[in-house]
Coordinates of C-alpha atoms in Angstrom, one line a residue:
X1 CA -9.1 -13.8 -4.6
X2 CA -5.4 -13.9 -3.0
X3 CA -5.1 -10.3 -2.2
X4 CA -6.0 -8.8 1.3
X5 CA -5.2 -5.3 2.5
X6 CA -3.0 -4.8 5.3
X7 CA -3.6 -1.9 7.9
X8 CA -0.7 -0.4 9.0
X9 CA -0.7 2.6 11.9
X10 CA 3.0 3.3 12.6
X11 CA 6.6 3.1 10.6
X12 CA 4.8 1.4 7.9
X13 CA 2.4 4.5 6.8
X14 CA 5.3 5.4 5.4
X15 CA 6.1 3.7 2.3
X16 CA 9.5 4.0 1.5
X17 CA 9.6 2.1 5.2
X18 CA 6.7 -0.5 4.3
X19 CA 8.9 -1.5 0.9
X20 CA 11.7 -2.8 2.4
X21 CA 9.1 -5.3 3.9
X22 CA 8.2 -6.1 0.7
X23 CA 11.4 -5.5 -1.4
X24 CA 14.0 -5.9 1.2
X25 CA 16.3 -3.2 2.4
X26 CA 17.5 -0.6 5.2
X27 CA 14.9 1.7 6.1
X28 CA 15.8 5.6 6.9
X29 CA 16.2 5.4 10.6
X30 CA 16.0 2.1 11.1
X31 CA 19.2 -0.2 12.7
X32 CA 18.0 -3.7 10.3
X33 CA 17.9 -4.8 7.1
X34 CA 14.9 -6.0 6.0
X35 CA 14.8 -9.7 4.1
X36 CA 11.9 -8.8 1.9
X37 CA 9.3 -11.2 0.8
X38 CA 9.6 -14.0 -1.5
X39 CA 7.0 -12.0 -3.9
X40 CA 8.4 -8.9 -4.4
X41 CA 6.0 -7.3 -6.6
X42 CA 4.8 -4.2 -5.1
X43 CA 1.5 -3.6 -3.8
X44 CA -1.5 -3.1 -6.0
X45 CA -2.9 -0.1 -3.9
X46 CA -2.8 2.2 -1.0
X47 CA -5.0 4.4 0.4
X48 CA -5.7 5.6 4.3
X49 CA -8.4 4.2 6.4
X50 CA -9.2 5.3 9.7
X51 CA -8.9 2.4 12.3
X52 CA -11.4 2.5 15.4
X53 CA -8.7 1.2 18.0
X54 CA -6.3 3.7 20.6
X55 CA -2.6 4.0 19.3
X56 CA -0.2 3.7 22.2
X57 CA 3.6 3.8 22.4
X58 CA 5.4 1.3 24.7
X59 CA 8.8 -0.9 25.1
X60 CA 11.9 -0.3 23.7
X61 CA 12.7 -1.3 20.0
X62 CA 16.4 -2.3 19.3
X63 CA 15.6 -1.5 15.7
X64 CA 14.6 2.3 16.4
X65 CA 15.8 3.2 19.7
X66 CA 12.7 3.7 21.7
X67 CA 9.4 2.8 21.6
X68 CA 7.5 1.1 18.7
X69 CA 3.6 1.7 18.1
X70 CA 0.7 -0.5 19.1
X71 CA -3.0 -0.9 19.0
X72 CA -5.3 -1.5 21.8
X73 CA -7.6 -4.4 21.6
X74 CA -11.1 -2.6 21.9
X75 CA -12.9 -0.5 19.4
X76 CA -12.9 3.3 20.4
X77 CA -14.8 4.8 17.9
X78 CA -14.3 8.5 19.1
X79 CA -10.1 7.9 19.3
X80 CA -9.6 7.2 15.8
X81 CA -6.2 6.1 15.1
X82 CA -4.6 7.2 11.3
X83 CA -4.0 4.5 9.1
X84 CA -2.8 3.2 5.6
X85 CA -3.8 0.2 4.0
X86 CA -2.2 -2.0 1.3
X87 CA -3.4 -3.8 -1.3
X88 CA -0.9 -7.2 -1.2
X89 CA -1.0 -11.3 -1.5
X90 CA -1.8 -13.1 1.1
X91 CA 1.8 -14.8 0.8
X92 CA 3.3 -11.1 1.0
X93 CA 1.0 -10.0 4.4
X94 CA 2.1 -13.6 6.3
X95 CA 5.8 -12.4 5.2
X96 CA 5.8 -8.9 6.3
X97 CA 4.3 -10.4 9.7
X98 CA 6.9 -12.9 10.0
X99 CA 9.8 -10.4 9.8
X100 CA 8.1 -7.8 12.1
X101 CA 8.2 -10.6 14.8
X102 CA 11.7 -11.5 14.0
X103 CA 11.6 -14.6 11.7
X104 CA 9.9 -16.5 14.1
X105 CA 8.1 -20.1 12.7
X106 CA 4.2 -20.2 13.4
X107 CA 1.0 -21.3 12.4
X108 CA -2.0 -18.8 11.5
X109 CA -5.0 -19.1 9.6
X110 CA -6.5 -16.0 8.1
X111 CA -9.8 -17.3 8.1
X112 CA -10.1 -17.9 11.4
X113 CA -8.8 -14.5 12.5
X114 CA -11.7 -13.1 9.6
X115 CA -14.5 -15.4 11.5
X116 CA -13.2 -14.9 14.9
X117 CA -12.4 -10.9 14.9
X118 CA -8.3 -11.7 16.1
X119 CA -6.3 -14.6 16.9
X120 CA -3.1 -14.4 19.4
X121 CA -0.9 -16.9 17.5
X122 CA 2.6 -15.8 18.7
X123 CA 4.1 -14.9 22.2
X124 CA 5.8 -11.6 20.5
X125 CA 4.9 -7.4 20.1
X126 CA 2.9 -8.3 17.2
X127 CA 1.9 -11.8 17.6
X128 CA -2.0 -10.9 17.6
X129 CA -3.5 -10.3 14.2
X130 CA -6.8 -8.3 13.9
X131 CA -9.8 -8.5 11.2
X132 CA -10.5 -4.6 10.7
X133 CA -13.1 -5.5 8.3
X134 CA -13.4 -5.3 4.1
X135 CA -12.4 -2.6 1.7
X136 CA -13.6 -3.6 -2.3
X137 CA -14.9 -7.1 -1.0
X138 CA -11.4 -7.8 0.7
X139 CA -9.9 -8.3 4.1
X140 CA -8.8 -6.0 6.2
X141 CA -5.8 -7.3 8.8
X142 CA -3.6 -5.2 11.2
X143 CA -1.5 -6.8 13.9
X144 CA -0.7 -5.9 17.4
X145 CA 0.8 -6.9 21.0
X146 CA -1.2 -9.8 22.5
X147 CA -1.6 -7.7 25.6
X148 CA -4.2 -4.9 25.8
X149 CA -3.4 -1.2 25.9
X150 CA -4.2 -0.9 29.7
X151 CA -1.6 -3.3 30.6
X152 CA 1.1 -1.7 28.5
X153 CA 4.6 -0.6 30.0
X154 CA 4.3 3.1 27.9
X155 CA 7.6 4.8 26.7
X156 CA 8.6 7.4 24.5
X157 CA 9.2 6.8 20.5
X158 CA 12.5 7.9 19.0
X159 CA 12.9 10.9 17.2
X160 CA 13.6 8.4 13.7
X161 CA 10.8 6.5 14.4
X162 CA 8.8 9.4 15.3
X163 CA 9.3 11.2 12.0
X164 CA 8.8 8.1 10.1
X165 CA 5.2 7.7 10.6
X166 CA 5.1 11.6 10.2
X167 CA 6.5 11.0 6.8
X168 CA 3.8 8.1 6.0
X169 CA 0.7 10.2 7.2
X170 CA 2.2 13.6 5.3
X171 CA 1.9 11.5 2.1
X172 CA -2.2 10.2 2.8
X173 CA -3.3 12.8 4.8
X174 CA -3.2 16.5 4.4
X175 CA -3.6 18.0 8.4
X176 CA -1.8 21.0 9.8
X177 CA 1.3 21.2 12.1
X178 CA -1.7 21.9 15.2
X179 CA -3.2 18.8 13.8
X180 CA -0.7 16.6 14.0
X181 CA 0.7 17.7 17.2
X182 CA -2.9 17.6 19.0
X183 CA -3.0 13.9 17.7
X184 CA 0.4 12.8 18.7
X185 CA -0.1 14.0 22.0
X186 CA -3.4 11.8 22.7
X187 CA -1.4 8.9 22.6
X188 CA 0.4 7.8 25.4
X189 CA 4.1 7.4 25.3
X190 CA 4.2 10.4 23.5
X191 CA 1.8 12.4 26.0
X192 CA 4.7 13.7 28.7
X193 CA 7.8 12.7 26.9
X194 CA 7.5 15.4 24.1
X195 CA 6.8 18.9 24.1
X196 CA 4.4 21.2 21.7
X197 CA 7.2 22.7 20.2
X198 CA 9.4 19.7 20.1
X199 CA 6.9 17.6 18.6
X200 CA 6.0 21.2 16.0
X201 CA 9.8 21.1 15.3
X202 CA 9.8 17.6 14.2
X203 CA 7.0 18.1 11.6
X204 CA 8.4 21.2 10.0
X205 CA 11.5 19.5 9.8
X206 CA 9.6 16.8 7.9
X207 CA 7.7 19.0 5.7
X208 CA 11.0 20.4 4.6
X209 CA 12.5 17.2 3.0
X210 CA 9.6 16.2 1.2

C-alpha cells in the first residue's frame, strides 16, 4: 500500500490550510503561496487522532507573523495534544514535508523512521519526522523541530495563525469556548502572552464565520 496518514497538530487541522499543501495556493492568513504537490488528488480521508506528545509554541514564522507550533519529543500521555490525520500517498506526505521546510533537497526513508520511532534528517523547524503508530493497518507520521520541547526559545502565535488551527479543530472536534481556552493555555507560548478573554474573543469570532 502507498497511502500513509499524516498527523497534523497546528495550521494544518485546518483543511482549507492543509490543501494548499496539496493543491497549491495562499492560505487565509498566511504571507506564501504554496507550490502544491506533484499529485494533486485530494486526500482519501480525515479524521482526528489524539497525539500523546506536549504542543509548544516557539520562534518566529515569516509566513504567519509569530510563532508556529511544535511537538515535544517524549510521549506525555496525560497532555494530549489535538490532532487530524490524513489519508495521502506517500509521494504527497514527502511533498507537503518538503515545502514546510522550504524546498530544501534531502534524503529520508519512511521505513526507517517506522522501525526506528523518528529520524532527524534535516537541520530545519520540521526536519525530524515521527512514527505516531497505525490507523486501518497504515502509518502514522507527524514532523517536528529536531530540538526537544525543553530546549525551545517559546513565543507567542499570531492571531492568523492562532485562529487557523481554531478553525481546523472546530471542524473535528466539538469542545466549548472554556474548552478550548483551558487547552490553549497549557501550552507554552500561548500560556502568558494571551489572556482568557482574548483567547474567548478569538474563538467566538471563529465560530461566527463558519
Amino acid at each position: 500500500m502507498n497511502d500513509v496518514w499524516y498527523a497534523s497538530y497546528g495550521s494544518n487541522l485546518n483543511k482549507e490550510r492543509f490543501l494548499c499543501y496539496i493543491c497549491g495556493g495562499k492560505p487565509s492568513g498566511s504571507k506564501d503561496v504554496e507550490i502544491g504537490c506533484r499529485d494533486q488528488r485530494l486526500p482519501k480521508q480525515d479524521q482526528p487522532i489524539l497525539l500523546p506528545y506536549p504542543l509548544y509554541f516557539a520562534e518566529d514564522s515569516k509566513r504567519w507573523g509569530g510563532a508556529p507550533a511544535f511537538l515535544g519529543h517524549q510521549k506525555v500521555e496525560e497532555n494530549l495534544t489535538l490532532g487530524r490525520i490524513y489519508r495521502i500517498t506517500k509521494e504527497q506526505f514527502l511533498d507537503v514535508v518538503k515545502q514546510e521546510n522550504g524546498g530544501q533537497v534531502w534524503q529520508l526513508d519512511l521505513e526507517m523512521v517506522k522501525r526506528n520511532g523518528a529520524q532527524t534528517f534535516l537541520n530545519s523547524w520540521y526536519g525530524h519526522i515521527v512514527y505516531v503508530g497505525e490507523q486501518d493497518g497504515l502509518p502514522i507520521y507527524t514532523f517536528t523541530a529536531p530540538w526537544s520541547g525543553e530546549d525551545a526559545h517559546f513565543t507567542s502565535p499570531s492571531k492568523a495563525y492562532l485562529t487557523t488551527i481554531i478553525k481546523g479543530i472546530n471542524e473535528c472536534y466539538e469542545l466549548q469556548d472554556h474548552e478550548l481556552v483551558q487547552y490553549f493555555q497549557g501550552k507554552p507560548g500561548v500560556k502568558g502572552n494571551w489572556t482568557d478573554a482574548e483567547l474567548t474573543a478569538l474563538i467566538q469570532n471563529c465560530r461566527q464565520e463558519i
